[in-house]
GROMACS .gro file of N, CA, C and O in nm:
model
  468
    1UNK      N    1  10.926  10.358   9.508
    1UNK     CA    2  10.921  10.322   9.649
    1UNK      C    3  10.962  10.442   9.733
    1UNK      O    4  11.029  10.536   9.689
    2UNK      N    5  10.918  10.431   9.854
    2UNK     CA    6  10.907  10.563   9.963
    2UNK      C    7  11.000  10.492  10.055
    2UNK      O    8  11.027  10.371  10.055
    3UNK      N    9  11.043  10.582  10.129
    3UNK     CA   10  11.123  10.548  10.286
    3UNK      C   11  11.052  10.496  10.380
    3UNK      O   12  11.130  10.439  10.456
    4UNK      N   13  10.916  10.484  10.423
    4UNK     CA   14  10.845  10.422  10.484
    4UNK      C   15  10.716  10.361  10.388
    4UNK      O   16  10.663  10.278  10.462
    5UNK      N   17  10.659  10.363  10.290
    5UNK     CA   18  10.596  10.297  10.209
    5UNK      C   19  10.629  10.243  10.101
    5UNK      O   20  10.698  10.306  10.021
    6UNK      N   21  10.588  10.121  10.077
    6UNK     CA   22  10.605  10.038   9.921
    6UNK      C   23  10.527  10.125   9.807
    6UNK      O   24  10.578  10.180   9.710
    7UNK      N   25  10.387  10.123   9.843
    7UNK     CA   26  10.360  10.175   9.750
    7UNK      C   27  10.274  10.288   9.759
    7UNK      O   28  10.286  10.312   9.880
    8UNK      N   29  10.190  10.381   9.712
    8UNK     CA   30  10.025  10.455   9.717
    8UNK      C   31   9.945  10.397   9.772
    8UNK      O   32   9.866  10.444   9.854
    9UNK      N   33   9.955  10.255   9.725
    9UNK     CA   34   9.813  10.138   9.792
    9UNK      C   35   9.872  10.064   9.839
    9UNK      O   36   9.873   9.950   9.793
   10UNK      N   37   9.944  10.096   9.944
   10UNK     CA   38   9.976   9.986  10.042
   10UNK      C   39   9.900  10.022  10.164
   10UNK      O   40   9.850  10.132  10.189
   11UNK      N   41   9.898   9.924  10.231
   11UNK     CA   42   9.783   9.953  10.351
   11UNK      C   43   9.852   9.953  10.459
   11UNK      O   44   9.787  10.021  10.539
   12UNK      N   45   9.989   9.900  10.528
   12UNK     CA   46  10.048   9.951  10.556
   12UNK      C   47  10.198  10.026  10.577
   12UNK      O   48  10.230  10.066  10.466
   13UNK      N   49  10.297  10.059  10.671
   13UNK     CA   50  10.380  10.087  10.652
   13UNK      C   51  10.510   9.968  10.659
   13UNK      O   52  10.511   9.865  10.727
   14UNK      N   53  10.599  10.012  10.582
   14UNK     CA   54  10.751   9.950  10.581
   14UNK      C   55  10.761   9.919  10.742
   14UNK      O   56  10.731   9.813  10.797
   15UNK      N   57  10.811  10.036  10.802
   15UNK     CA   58  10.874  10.093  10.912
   15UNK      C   59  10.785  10.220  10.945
   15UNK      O   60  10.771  10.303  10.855
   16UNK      N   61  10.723  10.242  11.071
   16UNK     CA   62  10.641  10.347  11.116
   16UNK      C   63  10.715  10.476  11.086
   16UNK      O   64  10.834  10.480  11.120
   17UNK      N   65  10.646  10.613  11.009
   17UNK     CA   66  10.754  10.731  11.006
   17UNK      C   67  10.779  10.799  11.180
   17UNK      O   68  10.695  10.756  11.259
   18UNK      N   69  10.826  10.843  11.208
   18UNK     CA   70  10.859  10.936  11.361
   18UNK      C   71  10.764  11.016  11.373
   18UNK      O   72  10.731  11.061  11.263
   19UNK      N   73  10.705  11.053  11.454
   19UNK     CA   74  10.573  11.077  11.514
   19UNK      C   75  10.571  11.244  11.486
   19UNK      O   76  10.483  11.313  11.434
   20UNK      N   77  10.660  11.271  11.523
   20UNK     CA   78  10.676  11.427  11.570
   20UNK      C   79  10.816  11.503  11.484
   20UNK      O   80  10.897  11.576  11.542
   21UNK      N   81  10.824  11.452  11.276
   21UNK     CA   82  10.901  11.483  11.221
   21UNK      C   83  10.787  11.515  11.065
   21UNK      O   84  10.695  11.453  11.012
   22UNK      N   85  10.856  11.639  11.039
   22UNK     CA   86  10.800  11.698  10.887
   22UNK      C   87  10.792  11.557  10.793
   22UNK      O   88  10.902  11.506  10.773
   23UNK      N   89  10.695  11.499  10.743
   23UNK     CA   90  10.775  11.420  10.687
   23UNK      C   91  10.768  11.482  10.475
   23UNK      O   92  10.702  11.576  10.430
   24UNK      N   93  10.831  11.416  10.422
   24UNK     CA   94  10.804  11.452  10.226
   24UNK      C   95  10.766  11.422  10.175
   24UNK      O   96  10.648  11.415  10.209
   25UNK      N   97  10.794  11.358  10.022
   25UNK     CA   98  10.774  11.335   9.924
   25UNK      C   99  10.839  11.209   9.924
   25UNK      O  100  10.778  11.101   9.922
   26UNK      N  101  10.965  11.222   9.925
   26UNK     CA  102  11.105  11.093   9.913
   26UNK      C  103  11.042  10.958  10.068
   26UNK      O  104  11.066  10.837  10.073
   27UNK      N  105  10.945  11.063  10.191
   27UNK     CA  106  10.910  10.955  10.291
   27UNK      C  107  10.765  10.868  10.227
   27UNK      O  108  10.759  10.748  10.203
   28UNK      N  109  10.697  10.933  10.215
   28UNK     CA  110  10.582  10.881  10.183
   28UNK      C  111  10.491  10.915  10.032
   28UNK      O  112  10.569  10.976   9.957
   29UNK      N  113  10.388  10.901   9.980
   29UNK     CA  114  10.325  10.926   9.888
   29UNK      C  115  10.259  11.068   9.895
   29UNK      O  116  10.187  11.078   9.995
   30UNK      N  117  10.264  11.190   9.811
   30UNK     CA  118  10.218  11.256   9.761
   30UNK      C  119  10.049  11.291   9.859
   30UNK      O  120  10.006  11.387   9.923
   31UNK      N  121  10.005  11.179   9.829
   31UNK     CA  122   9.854  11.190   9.871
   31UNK      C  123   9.833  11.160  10.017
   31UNK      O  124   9.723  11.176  10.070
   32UNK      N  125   9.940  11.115  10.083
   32UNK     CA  126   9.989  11.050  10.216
   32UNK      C  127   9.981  11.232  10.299
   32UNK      O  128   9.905  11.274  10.386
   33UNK      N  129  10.101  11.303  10.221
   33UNK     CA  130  10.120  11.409  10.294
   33UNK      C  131   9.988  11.502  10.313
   33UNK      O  132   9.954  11.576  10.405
   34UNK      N  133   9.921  11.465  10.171
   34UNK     CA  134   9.760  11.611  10.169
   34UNK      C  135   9.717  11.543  10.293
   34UNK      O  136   9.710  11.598  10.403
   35UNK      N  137   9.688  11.420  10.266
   35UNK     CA  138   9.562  11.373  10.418
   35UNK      C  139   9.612  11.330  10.518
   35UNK      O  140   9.571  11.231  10.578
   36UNK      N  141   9.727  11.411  10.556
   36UNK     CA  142   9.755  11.443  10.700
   36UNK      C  143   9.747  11.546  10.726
   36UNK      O  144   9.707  11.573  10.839
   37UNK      N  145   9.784  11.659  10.626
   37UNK     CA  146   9.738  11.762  10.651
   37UNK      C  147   9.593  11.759  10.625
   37UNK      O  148   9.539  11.843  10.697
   38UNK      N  149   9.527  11.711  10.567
   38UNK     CA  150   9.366  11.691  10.592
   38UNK      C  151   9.362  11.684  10.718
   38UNK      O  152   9.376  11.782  10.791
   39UNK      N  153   9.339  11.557  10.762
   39UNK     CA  154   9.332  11.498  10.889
   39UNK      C  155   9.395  11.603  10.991
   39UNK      O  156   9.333  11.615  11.097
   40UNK      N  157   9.481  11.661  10.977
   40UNK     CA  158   9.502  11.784  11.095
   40UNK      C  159   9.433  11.868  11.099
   40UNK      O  160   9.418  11.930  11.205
   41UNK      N  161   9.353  11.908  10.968
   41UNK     CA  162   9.252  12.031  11.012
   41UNK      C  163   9.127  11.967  11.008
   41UNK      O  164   9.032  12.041  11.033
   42UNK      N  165   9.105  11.867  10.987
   42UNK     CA  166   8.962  11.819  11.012
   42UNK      C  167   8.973  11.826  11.197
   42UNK      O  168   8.899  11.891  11.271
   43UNK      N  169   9.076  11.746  11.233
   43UNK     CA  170   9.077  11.788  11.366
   43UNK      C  171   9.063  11.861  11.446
   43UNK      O  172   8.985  11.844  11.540
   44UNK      N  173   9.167  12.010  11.421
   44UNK     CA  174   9.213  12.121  11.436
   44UNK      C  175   9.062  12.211  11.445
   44UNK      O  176   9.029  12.253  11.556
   45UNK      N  177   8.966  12.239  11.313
   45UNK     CA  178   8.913  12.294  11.280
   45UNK      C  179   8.768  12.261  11.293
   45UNK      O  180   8.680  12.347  11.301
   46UNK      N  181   8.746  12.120  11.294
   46UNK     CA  182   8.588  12.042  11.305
   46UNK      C  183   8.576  12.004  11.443
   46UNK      O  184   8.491  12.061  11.513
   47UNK      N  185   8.672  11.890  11.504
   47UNK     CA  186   8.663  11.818  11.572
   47UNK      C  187   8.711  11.877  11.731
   47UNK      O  188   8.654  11.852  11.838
   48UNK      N  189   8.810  11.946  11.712
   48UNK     CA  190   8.843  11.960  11.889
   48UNK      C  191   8.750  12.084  11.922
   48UNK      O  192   8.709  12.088  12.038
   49UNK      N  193   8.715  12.174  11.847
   49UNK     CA  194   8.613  12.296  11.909
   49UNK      C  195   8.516  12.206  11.962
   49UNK      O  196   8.504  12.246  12.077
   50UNK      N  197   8.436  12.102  11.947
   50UNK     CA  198   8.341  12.057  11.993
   50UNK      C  199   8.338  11.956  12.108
   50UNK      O  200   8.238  11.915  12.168
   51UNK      N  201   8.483  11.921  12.132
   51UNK     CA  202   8.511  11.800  12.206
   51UNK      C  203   8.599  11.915  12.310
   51UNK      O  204   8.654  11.860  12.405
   52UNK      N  205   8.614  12.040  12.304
   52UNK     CA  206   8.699  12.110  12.390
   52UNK      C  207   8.600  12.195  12.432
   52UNK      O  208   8.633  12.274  12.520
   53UNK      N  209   8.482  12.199  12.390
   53UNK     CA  210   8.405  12.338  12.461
   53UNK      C  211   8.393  12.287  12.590
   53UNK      O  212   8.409  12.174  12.636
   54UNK      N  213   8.349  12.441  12.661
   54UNK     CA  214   8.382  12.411  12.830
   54UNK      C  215   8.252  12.402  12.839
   54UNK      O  216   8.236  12.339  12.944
   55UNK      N  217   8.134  12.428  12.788
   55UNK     CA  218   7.979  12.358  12.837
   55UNK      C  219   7.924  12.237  12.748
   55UNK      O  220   7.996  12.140  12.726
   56UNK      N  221   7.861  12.241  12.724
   56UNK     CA  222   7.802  12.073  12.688
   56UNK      C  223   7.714  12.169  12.533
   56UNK      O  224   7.722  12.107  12.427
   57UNK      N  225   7.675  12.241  12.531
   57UNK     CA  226   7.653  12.334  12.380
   57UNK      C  227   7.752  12.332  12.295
   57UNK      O  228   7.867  12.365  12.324
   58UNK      N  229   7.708  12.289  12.168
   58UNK     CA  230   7.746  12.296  12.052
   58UNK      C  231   7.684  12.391  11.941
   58UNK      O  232   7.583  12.371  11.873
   59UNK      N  233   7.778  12.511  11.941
   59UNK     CA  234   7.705  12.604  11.855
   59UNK      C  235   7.684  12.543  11.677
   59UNK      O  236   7.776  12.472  11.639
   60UNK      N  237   7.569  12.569  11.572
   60UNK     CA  238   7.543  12.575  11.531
   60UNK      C  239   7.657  12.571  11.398
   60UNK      O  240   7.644  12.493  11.304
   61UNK      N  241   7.762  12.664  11.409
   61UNK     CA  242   7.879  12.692  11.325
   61UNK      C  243   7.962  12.596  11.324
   61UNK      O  244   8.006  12.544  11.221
   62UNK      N  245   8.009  12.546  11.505
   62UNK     CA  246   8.043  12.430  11.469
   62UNK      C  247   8.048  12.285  11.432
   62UNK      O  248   8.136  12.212  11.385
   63UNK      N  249   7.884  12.261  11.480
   63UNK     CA  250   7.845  12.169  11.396
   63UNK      C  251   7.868  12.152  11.250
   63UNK      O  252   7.922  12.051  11.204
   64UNK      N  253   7.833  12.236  11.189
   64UNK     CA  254   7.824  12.281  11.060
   64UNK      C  255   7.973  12.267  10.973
   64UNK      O  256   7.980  12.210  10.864
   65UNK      N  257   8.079  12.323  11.037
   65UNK     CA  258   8.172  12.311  11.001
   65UNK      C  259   8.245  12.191  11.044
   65UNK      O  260   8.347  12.166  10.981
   66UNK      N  261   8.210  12.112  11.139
   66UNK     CA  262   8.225  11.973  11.140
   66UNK      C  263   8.211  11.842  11.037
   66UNK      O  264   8.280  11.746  11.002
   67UNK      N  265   8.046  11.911  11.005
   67UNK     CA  266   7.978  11.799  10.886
   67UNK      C  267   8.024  11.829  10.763
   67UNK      O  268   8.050  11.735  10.687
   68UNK      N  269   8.044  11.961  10.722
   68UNK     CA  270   8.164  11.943  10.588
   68UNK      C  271   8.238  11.949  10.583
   68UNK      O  272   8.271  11.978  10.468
   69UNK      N  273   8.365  11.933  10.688
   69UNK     CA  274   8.539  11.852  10.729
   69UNK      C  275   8.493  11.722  10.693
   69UNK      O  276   8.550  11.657  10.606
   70UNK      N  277   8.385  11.678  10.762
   70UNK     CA  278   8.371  11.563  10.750
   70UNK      C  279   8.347  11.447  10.630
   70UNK      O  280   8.386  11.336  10.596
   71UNK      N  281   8.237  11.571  10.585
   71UNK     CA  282   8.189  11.501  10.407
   71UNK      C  283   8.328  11.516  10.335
   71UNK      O  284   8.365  11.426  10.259
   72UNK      N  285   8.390  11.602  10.351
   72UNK     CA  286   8.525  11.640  10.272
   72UNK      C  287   8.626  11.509  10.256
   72UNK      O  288   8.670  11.461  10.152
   73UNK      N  289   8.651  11.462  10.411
   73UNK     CA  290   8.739  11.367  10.408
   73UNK      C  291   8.655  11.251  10.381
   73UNK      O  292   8.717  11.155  10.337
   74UNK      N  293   8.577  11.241  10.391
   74UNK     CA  294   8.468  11.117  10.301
   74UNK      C  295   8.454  11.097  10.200
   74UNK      O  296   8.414  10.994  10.147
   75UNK      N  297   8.492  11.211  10.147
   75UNK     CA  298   8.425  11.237   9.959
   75UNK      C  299   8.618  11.179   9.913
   75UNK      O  300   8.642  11.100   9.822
   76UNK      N  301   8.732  11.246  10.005
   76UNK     CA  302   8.840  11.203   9.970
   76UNK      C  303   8.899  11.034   9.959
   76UNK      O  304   8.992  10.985   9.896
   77UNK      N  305   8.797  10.975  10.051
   77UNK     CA  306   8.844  10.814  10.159
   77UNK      C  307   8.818  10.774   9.965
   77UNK      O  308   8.914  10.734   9.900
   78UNK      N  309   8.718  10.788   9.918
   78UNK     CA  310   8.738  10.723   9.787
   78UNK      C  311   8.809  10.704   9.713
   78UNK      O  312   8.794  10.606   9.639
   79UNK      N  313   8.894  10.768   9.701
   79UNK     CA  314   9.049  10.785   9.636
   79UNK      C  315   9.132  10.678   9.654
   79UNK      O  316   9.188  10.682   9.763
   80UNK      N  317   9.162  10.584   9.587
   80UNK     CA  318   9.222  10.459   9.673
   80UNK      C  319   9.335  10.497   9.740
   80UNK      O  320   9.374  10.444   9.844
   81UNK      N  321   9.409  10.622   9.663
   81UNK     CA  322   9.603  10.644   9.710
   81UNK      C  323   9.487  10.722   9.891
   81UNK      O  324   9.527  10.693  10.004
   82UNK      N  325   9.375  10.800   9.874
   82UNK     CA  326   9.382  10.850   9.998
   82UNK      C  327   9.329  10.744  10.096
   82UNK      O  328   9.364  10.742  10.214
   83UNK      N  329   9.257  10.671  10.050
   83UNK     CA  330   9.196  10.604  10.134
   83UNK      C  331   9.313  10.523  10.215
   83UNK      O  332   9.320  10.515  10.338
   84UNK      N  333   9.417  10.453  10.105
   84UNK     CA  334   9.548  10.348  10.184
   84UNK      C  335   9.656  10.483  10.268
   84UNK      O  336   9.748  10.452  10.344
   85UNK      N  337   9.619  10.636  10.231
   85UNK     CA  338   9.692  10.663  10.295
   85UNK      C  339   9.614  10.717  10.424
   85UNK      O  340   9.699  10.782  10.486
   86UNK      N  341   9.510  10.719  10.485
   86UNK     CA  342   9.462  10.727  10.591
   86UNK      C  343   9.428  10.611  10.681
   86UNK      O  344   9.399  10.634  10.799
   87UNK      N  345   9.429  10.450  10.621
   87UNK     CA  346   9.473  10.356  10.662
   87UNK      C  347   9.599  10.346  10.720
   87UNK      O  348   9.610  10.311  10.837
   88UNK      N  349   9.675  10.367  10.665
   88UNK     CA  350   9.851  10.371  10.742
   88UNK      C  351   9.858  10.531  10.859
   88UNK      O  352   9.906  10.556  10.969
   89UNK      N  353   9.795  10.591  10.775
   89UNK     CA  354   9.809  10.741  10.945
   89UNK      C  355   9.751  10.656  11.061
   89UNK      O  356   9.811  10.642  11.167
   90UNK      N  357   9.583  10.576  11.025
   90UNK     CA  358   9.528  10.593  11.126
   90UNK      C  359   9.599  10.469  11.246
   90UNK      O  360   9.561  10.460  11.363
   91UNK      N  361   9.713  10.377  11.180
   91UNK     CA  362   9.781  10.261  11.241
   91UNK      C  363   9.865  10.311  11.316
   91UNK      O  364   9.923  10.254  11.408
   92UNK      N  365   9.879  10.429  11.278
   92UNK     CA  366   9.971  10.510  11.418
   92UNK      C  367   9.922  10.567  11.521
   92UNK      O  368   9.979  10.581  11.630
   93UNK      N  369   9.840  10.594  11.498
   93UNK     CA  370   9.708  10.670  11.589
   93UNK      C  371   9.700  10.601  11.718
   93UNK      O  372   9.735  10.484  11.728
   94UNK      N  373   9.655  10.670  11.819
   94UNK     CA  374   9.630  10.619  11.946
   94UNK      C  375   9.504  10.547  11.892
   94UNK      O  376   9.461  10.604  11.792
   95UNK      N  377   9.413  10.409  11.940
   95UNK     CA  378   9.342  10.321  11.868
   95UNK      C  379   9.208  10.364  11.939
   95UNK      O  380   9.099  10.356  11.883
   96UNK      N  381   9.227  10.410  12.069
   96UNK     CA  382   9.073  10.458  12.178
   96UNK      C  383   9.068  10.552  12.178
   96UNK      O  384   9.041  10.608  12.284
   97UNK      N  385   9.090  10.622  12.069
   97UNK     CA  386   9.053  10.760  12.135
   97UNK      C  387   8.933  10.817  11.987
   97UNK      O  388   8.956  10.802  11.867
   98UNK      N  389   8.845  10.863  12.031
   98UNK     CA  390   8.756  10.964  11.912
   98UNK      C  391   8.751  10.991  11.796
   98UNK      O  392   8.670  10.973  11.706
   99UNK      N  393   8.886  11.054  11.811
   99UNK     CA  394   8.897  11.091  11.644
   99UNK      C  395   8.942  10.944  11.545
   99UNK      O  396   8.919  10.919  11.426
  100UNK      N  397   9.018  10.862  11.655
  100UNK     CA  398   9.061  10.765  11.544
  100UNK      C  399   8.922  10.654  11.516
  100UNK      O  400   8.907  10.573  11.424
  101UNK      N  401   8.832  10.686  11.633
  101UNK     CA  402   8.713  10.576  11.548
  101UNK      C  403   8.621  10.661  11.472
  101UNK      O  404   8.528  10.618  11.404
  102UNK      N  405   8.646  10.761  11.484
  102UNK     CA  406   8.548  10.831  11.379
  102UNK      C  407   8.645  10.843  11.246
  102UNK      O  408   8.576  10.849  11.145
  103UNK      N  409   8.744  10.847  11.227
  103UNK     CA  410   8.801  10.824  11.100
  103UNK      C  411   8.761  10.687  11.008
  103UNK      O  412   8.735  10.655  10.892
  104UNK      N  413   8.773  10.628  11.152
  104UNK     CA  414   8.748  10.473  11.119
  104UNK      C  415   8.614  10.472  11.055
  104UNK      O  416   8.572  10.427  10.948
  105UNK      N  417   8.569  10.526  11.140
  105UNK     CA  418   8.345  10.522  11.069
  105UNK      C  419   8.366  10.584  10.971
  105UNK      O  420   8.322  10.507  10.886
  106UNK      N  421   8.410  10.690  10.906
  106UNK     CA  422   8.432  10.752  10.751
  106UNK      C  423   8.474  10.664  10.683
  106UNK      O  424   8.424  10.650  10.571
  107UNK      N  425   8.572  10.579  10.725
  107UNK     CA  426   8.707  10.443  10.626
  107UNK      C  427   8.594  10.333  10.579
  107UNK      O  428   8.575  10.293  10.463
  108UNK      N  429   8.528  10.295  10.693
  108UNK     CA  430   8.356  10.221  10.652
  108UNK      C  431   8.310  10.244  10.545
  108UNK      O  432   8.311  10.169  10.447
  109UNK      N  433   8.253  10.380  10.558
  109UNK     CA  434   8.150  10.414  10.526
  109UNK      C  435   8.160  10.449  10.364
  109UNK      O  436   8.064  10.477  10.292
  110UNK      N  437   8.315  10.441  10.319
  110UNK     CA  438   8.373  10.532  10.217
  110UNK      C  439   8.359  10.369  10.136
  110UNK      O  440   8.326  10.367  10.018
  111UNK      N  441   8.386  10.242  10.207
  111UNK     CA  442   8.417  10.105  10.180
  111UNK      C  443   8.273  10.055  10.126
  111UNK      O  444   8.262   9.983  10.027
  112UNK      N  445   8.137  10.115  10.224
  112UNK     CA  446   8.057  10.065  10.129
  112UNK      C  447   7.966  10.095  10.023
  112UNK      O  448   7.868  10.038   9.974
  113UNK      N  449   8.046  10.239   9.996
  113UNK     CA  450   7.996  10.315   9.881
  113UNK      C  451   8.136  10.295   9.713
  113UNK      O  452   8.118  10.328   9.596
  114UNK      N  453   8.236  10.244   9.765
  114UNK     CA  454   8.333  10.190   9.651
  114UNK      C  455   8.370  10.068   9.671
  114UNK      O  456   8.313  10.009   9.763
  115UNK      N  457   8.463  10.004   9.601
  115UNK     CA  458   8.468   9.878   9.643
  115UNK      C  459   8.662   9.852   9.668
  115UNK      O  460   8.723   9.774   9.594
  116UNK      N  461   8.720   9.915   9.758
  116UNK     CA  462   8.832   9.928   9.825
  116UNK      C  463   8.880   9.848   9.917
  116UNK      O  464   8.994   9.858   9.964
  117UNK      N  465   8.771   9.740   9.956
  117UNK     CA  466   8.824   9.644  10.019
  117UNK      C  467   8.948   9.608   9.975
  117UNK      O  468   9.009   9.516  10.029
   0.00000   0.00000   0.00000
């Protein structure tokens, strides 16, 4: 057992972790910590260059490097420990905003290619 999770496949949390704290090993699962750091550079690296450019063009590179952040964390959602642990990130998440329904459309999409329900 974790400080904020029961288990790998739990879907969600004990107690929410603090928003804006390192969290470990002893807080959460192993696979919890990679796909947040996933999820930060899928962001970081795919997602805000394209949602931050100052004209309405989307260069080519970053498309590109969008769609395989993207396949990446898709190819990961299969994983059941990653999949329940991007279920519990994304419950913290602001719920309207972009990135969290496009996580959401990967969490889908990952659901009807395994059977993780």
């Amino acid at each position: 057992m974790y400080r904020y999770v029961s288990s790998p496949q739990a879907s969600k949390y004990i107690v929410p972790p603090p928003q804006h704290r390192e969290l470990s090993s002893v807080d959460v699962p192993e696979s919890e910590l990679e796909m947040r750091e996933i999820l930060n550079n899928w962001f970081a690296d795919g997602l805000a260059p394209i949602i931050e450019s100052e004209d309405d063009y989307i260069s080519a590179s970053d498309h590109v490097r969008f769609e395989k952040l993207s396949r990446t964390v898709g190819m990961l959602l299969r994983n059941k420990d990653y999949y329940f642990a991007a279920k519990r990130i994304l419950s913290v998440w602001e719920q309207d905003c972009l990135e969290t329904t496009y996580i959401n459309y990967l969490i889908l999409r990952s659901e009807r290619v395994t059977s993780l329900r």
